[in-house]
XYZ file of C-alpha atoms in Angstrom:
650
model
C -6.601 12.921 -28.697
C -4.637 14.717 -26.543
C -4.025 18.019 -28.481
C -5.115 21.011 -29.488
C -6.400 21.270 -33.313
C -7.646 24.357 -35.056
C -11.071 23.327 -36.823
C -9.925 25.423 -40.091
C -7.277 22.259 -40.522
C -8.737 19.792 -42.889
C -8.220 16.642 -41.496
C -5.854 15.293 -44.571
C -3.508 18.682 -44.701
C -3.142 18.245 -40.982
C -1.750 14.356 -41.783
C 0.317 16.314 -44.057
C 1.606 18.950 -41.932
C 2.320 16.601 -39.121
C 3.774 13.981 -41.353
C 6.177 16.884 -43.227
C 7.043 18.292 -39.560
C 8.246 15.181 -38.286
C 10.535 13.966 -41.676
C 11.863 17.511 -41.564
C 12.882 17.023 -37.737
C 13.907 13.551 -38.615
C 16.208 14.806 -41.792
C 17.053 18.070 -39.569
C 18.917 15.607 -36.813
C 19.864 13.041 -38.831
C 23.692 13.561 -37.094
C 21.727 14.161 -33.813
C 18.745 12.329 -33.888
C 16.352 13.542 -30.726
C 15.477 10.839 -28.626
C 13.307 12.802 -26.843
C 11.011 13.266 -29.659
C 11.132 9.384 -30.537
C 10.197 8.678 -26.866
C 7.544 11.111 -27.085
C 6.108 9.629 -30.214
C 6.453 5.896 -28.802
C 4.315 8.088 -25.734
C 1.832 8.916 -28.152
C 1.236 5.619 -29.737
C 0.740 3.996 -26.191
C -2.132 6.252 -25.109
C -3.668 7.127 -28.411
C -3.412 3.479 -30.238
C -7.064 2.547 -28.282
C -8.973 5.236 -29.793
C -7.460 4.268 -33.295
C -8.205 0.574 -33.224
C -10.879 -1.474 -31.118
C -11.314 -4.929 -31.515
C -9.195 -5.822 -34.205
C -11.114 -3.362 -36.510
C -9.635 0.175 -37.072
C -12.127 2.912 -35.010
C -11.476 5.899 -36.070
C -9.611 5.997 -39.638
C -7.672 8.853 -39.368
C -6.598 7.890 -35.569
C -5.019 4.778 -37.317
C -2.925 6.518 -40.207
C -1.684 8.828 -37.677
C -0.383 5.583 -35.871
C 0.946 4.100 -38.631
C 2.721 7.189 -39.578
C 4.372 7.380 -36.124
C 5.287 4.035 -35.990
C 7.263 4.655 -39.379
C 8.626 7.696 -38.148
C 9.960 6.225 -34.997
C 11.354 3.341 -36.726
C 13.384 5.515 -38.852
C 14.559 7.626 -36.234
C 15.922 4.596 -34.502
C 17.681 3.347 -37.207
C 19.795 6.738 -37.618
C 20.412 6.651 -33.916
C 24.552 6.163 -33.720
C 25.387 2.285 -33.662
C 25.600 0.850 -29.634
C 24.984 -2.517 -28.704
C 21.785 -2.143 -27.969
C 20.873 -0.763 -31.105
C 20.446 -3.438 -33.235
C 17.891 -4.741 -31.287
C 15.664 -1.312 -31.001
C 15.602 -1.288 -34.592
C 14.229 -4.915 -34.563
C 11.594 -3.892 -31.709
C 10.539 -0.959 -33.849
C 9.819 -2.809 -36.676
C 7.938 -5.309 -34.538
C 5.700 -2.067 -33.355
C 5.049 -1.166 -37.088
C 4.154 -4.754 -37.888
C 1.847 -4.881 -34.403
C 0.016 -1.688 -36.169
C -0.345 -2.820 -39.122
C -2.207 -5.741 -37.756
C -4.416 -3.881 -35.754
C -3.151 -5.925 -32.476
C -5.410 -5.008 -29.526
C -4.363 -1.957 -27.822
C -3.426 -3.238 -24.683
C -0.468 -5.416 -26.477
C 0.465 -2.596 -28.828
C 0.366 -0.134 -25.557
C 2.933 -2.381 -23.554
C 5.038 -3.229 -26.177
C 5.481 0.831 -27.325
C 6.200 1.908 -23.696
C 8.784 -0.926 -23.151
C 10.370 0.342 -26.067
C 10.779 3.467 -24.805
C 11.830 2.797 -21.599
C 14.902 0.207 -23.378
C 15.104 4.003 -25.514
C 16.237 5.554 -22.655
C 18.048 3.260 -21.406
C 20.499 2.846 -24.429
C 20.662 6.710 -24.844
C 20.186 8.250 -21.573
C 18.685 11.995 -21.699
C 17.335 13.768 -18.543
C 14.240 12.208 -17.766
C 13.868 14.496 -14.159
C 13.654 18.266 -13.252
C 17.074 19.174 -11.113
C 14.602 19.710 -8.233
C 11.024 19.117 -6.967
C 8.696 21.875 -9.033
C 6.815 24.361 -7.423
C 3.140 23.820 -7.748
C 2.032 26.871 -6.375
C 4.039 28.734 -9.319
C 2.678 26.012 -11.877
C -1.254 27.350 -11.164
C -0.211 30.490 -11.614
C 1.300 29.777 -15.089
C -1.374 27.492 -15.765
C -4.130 30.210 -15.365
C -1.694 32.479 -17.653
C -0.902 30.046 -20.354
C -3.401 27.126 -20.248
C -6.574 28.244 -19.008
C -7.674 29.796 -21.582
C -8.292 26.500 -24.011
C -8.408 24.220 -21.078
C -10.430 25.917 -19.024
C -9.559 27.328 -15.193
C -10.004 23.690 -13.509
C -8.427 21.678 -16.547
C -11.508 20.399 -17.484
C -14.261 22.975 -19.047
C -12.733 24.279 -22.218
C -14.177 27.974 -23.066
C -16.835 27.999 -25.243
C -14.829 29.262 -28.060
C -12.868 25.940 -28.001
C -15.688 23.762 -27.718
C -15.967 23.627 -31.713
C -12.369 22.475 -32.095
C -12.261 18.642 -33.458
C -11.042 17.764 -31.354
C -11.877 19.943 -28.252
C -9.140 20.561 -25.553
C -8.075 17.638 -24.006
C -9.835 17.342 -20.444
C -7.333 16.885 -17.744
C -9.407 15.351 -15.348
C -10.240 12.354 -17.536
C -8.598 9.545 -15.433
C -8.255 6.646 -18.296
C -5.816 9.100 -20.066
C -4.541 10.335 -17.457
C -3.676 7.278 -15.998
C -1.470 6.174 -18.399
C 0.513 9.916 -18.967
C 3.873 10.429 -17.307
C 4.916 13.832 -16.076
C 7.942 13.489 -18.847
C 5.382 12.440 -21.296
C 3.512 15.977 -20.322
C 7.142 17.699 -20.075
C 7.828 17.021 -23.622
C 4.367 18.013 -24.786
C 4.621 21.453 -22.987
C 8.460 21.713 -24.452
C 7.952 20.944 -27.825
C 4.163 21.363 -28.760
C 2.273 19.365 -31.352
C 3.461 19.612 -35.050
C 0.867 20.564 -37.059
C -1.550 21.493 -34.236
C -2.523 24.875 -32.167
C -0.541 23.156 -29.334
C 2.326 25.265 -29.255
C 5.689 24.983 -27.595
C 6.354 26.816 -24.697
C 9.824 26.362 -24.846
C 10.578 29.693 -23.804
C 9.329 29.033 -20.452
C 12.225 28.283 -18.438
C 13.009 24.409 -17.672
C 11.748 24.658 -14.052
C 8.290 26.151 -15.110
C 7.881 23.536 -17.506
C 8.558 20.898 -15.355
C 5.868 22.475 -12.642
C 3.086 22.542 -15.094
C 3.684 19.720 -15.947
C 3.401 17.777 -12.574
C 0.191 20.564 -12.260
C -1.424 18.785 -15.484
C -0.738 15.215 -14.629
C -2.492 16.147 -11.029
C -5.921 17.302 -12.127
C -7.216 14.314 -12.984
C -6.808 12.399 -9.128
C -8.079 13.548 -6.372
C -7.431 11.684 -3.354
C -4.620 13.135 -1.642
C -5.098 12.308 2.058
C -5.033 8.929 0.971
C -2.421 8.644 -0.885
C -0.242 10.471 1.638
C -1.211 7.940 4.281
C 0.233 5.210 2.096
C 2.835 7.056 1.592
C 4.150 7.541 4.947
C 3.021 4.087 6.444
C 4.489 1.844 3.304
C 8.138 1.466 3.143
C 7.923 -0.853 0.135
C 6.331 2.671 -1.904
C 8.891 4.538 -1.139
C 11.027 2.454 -2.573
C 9.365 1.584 -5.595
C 9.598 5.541 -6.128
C 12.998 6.520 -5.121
C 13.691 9.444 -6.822
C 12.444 12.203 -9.242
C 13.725 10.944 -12.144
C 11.711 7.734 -11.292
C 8.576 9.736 -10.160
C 8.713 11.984 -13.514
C 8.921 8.489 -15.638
C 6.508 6.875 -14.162
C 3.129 6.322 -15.063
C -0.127 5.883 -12.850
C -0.943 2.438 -15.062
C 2.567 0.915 -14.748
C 2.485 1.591 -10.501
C -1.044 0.017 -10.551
C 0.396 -2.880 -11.622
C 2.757 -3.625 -8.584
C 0.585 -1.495 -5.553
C -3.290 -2.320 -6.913
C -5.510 0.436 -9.120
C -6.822 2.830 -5.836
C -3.793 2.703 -4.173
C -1.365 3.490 -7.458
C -3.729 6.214 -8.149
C -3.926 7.293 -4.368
C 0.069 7.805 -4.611
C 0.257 9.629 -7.586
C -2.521 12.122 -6.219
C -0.441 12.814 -3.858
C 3.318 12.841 -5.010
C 2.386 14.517 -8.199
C 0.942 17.817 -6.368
C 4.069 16.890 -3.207
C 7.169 15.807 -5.567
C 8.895 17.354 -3.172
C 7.987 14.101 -0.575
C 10.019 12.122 -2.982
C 13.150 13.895 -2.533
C 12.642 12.925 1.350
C 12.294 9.421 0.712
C 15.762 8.327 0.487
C 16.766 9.934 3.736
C 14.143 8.251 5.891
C 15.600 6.722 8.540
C 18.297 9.347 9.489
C 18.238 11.806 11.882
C 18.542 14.430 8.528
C 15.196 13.536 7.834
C 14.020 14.190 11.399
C 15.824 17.679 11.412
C 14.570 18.756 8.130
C 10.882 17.215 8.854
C 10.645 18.833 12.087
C 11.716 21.772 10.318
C 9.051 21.886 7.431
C 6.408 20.707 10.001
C 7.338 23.720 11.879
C 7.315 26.460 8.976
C 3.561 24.342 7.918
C 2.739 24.853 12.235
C 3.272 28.897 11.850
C 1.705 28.979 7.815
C -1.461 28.047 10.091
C -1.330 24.446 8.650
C -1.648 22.404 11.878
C -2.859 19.274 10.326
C 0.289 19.310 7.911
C 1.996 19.953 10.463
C 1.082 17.026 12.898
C 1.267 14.937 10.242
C 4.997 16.242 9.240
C 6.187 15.893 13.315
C 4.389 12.446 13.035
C 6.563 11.617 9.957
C 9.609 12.841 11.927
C 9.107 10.157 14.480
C 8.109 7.350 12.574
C 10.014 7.705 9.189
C 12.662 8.904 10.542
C 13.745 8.265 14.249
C 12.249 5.061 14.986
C 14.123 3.061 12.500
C 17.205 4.260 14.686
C 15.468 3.539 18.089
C 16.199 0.192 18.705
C 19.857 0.317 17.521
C 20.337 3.763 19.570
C 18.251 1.401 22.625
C 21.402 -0.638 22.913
C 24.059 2.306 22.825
C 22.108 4.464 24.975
C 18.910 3.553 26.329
C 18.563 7.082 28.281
C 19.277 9.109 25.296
C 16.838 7.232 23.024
C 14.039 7.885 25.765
C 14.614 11.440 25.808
C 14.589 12.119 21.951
C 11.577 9.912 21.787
C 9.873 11.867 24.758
C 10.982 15.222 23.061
C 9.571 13.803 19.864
C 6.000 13.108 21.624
C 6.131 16.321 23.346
C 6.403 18.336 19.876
C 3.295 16.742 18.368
C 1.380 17.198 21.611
C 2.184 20.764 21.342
C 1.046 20.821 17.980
C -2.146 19.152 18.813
C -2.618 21.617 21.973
C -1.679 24.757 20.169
C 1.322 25.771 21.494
C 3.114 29.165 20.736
C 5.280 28.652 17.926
C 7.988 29.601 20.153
C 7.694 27.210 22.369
C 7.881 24.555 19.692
C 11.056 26.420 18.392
C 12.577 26.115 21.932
C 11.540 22.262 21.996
C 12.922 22.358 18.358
C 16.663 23.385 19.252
C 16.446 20.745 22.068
C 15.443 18.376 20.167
C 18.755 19.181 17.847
C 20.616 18.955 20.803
C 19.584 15.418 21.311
C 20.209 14.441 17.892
C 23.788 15.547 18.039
C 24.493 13.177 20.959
C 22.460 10.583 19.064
C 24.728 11.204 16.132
C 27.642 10.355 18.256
C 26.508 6.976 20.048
C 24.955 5.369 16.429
C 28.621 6.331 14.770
C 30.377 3.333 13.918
C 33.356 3.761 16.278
C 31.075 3.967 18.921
C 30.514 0.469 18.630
C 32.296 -1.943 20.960
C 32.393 -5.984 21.350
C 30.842 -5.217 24.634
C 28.059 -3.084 23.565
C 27.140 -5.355 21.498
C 27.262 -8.306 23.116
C 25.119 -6.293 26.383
C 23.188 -5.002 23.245
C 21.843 -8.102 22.437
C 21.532 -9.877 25.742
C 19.269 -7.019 27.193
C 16.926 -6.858 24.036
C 16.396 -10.602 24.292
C 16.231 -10.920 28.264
C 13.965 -7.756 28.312
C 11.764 -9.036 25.613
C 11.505 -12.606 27.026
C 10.791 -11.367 30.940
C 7.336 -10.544 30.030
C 6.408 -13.186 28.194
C 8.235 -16.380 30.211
C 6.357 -15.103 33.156
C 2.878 -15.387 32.038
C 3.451 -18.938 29.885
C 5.219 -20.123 33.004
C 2.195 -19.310 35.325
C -0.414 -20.714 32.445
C 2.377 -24.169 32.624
C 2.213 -24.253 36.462
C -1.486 -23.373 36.500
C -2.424 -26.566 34.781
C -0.006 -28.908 36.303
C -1.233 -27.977 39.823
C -4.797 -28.225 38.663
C -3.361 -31.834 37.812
C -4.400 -31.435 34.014
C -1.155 -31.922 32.144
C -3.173 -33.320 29.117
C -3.523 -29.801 28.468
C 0.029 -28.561 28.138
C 0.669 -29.175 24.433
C -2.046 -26.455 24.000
C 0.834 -23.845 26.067
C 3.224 -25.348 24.367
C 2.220 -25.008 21.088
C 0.855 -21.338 21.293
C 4.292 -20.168 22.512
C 5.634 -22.189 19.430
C 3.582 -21.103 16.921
C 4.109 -17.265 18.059
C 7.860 -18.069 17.477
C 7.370 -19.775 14.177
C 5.021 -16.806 13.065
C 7.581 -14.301 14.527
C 10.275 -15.710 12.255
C 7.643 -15.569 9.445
C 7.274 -11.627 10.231
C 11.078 -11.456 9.926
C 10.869 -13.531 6.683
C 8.405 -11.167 5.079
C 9.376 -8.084 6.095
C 13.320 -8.649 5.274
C 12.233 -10.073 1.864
C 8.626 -9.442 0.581
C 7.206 -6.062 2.255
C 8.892 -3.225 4.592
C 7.221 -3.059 7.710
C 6.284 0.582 8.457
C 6.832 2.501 12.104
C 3.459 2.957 12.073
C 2.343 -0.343 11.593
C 4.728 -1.953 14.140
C 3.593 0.688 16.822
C -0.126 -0.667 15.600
C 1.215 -4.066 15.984
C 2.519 -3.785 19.539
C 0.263 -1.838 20.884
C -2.928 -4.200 19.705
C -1.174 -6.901 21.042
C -0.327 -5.371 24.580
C -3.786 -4.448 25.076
C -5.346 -8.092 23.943
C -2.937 -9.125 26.499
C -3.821 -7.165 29.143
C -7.725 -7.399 28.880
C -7.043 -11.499 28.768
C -4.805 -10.788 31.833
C -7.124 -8.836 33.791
C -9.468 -12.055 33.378
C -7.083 -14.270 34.244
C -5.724 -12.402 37.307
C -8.982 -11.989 38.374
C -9.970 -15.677 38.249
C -6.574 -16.749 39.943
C -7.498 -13.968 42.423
C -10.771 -15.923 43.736
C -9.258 -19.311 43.960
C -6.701 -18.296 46.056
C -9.039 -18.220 48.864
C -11.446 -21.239 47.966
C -11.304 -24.101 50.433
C -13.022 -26.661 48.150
C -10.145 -26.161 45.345
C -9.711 -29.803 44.693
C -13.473 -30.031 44.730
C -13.521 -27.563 42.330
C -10.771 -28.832 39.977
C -12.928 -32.364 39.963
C -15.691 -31.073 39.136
C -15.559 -28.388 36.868
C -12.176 -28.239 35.026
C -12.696 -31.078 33.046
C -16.322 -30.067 32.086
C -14.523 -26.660 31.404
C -11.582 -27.128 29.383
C -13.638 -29.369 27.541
C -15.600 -26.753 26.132
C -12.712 -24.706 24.607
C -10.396 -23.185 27.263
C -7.752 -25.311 26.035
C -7.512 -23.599 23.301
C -8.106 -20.116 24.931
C -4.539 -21.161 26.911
C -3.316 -21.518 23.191
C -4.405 -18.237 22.121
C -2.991 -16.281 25.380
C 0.591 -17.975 24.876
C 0.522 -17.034 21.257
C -0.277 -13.587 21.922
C 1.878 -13.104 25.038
C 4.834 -14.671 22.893
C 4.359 -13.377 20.046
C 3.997 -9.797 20.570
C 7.362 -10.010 22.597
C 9.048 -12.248 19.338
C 8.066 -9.494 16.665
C 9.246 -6.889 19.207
C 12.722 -8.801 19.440
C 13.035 -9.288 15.735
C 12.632 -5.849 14.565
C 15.550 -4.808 17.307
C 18.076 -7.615 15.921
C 17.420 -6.745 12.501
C 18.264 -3.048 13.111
C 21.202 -4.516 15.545
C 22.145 -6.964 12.459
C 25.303 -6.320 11.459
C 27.591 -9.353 9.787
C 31.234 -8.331 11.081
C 29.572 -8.469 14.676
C 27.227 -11.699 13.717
C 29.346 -13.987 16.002
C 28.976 -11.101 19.153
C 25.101 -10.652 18.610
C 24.857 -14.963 18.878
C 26.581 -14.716 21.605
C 24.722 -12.077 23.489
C 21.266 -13.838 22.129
C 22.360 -17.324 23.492
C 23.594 -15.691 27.095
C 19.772 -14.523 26.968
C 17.969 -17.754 26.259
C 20.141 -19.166 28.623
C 19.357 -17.251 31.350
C 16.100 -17.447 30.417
C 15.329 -21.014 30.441
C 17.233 -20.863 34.299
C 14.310 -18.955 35.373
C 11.941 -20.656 33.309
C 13.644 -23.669 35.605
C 13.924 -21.708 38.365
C 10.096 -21.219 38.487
C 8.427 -23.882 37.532
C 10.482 -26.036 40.692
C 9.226 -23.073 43.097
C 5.787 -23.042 42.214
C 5.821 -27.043 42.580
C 6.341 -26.151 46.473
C 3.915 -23.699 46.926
C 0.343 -24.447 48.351
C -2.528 -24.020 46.077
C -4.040 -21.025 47.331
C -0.160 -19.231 47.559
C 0.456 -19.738 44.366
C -3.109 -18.748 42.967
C -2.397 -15.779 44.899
C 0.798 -15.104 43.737
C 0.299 -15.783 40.273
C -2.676 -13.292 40.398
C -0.602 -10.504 41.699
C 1.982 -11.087 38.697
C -0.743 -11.643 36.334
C -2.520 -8.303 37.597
C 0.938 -5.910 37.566
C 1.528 -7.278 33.863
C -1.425 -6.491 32.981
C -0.986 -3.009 34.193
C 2.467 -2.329 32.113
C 1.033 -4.139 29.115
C -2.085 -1.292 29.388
C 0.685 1.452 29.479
C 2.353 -0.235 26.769
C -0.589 -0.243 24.379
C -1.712 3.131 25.042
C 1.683 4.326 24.466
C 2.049 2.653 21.295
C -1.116 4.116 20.260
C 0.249 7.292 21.046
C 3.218 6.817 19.046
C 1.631 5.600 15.621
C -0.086 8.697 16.127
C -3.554 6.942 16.533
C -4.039 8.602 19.854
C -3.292 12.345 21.476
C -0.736 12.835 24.240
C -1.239 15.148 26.858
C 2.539 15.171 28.974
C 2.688 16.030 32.451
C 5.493 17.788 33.656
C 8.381 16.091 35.912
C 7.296 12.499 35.728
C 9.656 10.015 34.563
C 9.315 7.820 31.403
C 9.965 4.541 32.434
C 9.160 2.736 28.992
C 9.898 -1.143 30.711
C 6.936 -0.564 33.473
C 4.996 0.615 30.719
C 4.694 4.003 32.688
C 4.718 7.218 29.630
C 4.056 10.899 31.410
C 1.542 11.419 29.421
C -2.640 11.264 30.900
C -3.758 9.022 28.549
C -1.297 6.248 29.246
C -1.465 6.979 33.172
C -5.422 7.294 32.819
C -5.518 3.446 31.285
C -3.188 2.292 33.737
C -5.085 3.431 36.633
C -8.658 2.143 34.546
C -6.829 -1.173 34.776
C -5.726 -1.261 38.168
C -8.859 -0.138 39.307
C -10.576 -2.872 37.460
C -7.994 -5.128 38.953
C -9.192 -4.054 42.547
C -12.695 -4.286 41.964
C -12.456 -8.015 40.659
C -10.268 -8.894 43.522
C -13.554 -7.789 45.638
C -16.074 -9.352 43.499
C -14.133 -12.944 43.314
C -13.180 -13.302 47.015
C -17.241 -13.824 47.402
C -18.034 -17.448 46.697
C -20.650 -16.747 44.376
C -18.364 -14.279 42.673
C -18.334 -14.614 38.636
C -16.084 -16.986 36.784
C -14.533 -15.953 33.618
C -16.276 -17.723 30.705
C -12.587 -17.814 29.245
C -11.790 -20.651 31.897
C -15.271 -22.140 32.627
C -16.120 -21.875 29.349
């Protein structure tokens, strides 16, 4: 149970107590019947009902007539409720409850159908279900230590000894199968009204906000694994909005999430937004540049508290939940502006990481604002023209489609000059399939999940540096045959025997990850582009793209038919080798960005986001790792007895 009792209660008066308490507050509000009451009741039937009945066979006798009283008590409560539409029906549902009791259904039924009802409760008379703001824990342990501590122990969970001979004890809050299935209102309206007939008293007089706290303080005892569940938090759009609110938050119990988000990550959450309620409140301004002023703001305050991790992970928040699901519409306005709030971004959680005087962050801070005022102004509506749009669109597409048209149409040329066209549907269908699953990640994440920053930054920058390791190979390979006077001999003799083997399908796999990295790049800028009075303007724009596109797809493929073996070996290395150097950047940077990675800025460079060049060391340290591997391959391959990449031998 989860009560108080005093031990000098005989078991029978207390049935009587509780059962004369409850028709006197029943007869009391007959003209106002308190729906807060019945919900609580319908509360206490849900959890409770398992220790009452197990297995068809009633477990505890005097659980069970405490069930069946509340089960007539709520059904007679309904029934004086004033007459709605919906009320004929709760009556009907309540009766069903008694009847479900009275049968000794199994508690999981019986616990279902008694929280359903009191969710259609609310529902048909709405009462506050939410505290008018997030509660302040830290004030919560202080009242818990004054008003709770002493029969519940300090940590919630070690009643004194003195209460140890209660029957039953204390309730301990750290026991995670009740806890689990208790909502903060459930707890509220415990702490408001007490337990008739018990030692659990009311603590009404506490004020409405202090209520609230403790009881967000009790329903967080029991789970412990914060960190986690603030990771989720952060990186999983689809949460947030399962939770979008207080009033949903203070409803909700850690049982009814686990059904839609799994049992360790429901419980995960709730560890962490039941001792941070305030998080919630956040939620529904992610993706403004609100939420990036006011997170910058907190992570600052956590930054000076001493709090650095909070504070990283607060500036990290700023930039992912906040400003880059504006980046890529902001990218089309103003591409300068969107690289200087994202490099001011970068350069606040570096200085967090480096431990910068807080003034120095405050100084970034106002510059920052200053940025965010002129990004305020381009991302208005009536900044939007045709033309902006149209140029919007044709850039993302045409920038996005550069990088990978250029390797697929080397891999394409490679094989037709080695004279194995048998070969191309493998190109071919890699590029297609990466388009295909592109649309796919459009598919889900419009209709099924919300892809998070964090997880797209993960995305790109896993599939940049895949790419460039495969390119370095490549480039590498191209490199040496460039300078080989038995080519044809070579092609005769080994490329069959080679692609054979498997490197067919390795040409598969470097198209699909070339393309596809580039599709789901493009996709997340249209969708934040999307907008359905400019539908026929962003077609446009796209088309103008592809078209220009497939010219120098065209354009090429008929040059590289001209050049000599060896010149186009060569240049298709040197290509090969300075995409592999952006793609590096690239990855690193994205790295950076999900916060995976530390940035260390250098002063006075440029950020030139397209070359994959970020002033940061790490990004210009992999860059140069590249190159020089790049350089030292060249070396190595020019020998004829220079290695061959097993990717193209096999």
């Amino acid at each position: 149970m989860h009560r108080i009792v005093s031990a000098t209660v005989h078991p029978a008066l207390r049935l009587i107590l509780l059962a004369l308490a409850l028709c006197l507050s029943v007869t009391a509000n007959a003209e106002e019947p308190d729906v807060r009451t019945t919900w609580r009741l319908l509360d206490y039937i849900a959890v409770d009902y398992a220790s009452a009945v197990s297995d068809g066979r009633v477990a505890d006798e005097f659980e069970y007539r405490e069930m069946v009283e509340f089960s007539d008590v709520v059904a007679r409560q309904v029934a004086a409720f004033p007459d709605t539409k919906d009320n004929q029906a709760l009556i009907r549902r309540s009766d069903q409850l008694r009847a479900l009791i009275a049968n000794k259904e199994p508690a999981e039924r019986v616990g279902r159908f008694a929280r359903a009802l009191a969710a259609s409760l609310l529902t048909a008379y709405p009462v506050p279900l939410a505290p008018s703001q997030a509660p302040d824990l830290d004030r919560a342990r202080t009242l818990f230590a004054q008003n709770c501590a002493s029969c519940h122990g300090a940590a919630g969970s070690a009643p004194p000894a003195a209460m140890q001979a209660l029957d039953p004890p204390p309730i301990d809050f750290t026991d995670i199968d009740r806890a689990r299935q208790r909502s903060a209102f459930g707890l509220y309206q415990v702490i408001t009204q007490g337990l008739e007939g018990t030692s659990m008293a009311s603590f009404a007089s506490l004020s409405d906000e202090d209520r609230w706290a403790l009881a967000f303080h009790a329903g967080s005892i029991a789970f412990e694994d914060v960190a986690k569940g603030e990771r989720i938090w952060r990186e999983d759009d689809g949460i947030r909005q399962l939770v979008p609110d207080l009033e949903t938050l203070a409803a909700l119990t850690p049982e009814s999430l686990a059904e839609q988000i799994g049992e360790d990550r429901a419980l995960a959450v709730m560890a962490y937004l039941r001792a941070n309620p305030d998080a919630v409140g956040q939620a529904n301004d992610a993706g403004s540049l609100a939420f990036v002023r006011d997170t910058l703001d907190r992570s600052l305050s956590a930054y000076r508290a001493g709090n650095r991790e909070e504070a990283r992970q607060l500036a990290l928040s700023a930039y992912l939940d906040g400003f880059e699901p504006l980046e890529a519409l902001l990218a089309t306005r103003d591409g300068g502006l969107m690289r200087e709030v994202e490099q001011a971004l970068g350069q606040f959680r570096a200085g967090i990481e480096s431990g910068a005087n807080p003034s120095e962050l405050q100084q970034l801070r106002a510059r920052i604002d200053s940025l965010l005022a002129r990004a305020e102004e381009a991302l208005a509506p009536e900044a939007a023209s045709e033309i902006s749009t149209f140029l919007g669109a044709f850039t993302i597409l045409l920038r996005e489609g550069i990088e990978a048209i250029l390797v697929v149409i080397a891999m394409i040329a490679f094989v037709k000059k080695s004279q194995r066209s048998e070969v191309l549907p493998y190109i071919h269908g890699g590029w297609i399939a990466a388009l295909f699953a592109g649309v796919a990640t459009w598919v889900v994440a419009t209709y099924f999940v919300s892809i998070s920053g964090a997880s797209r930054e993960m995305t790109e920058g896993i599939g940049a540096l895949l790419a460039a390791v495969i390119l370095v190979s490549v480039g590498i390979w191209m490199h040496g045959k460039s300078q080989a006077e038995e080519w044809r001999r070579y092609i005769q003799e080994k490329m069959g025997k080679a692609l054979s083997r498997g490197s067919a399908w390795f040409l598969f796999g470097l198209a699909f990850v070339v393309v596809y990295r580039e599709a789901f790049e493009t996709i997340l800028f249209y969708a934040a582009l999307w907008n359905p009075q400019s539908s026929g303007i962003i077609l446009a724009g796209a088309l103008s793209a592809v078209a220009l596109l497939a010219l120098i797809a065209w354009a090429m493929l008929r040059y590289s038919r001209k050049l000599p073996i060896t010149q186009f070996f060569r240049y298709s290395a040197i290509l090969i080798a300075i995409l592999a150097v952006i793609l590096a950047g690239k990855g690193v940077g994205a790295f950076q960005e999900a916060g995976v990675l530390s940035a260390t800025f250098i002063a006075g460079l440029p950020r030139l986001a397209e070359l994959g060049f970020f002033p940061t060391v790490e990004t210009i340290g992999a860059q140069l790792l590249t190159l020089l591997a790049l350089i030292a391959g060249f070396r190595v391959s020019r020998s004829p007895s220079g290695p061959q990449p097993a990717a193209v031998e096999g």
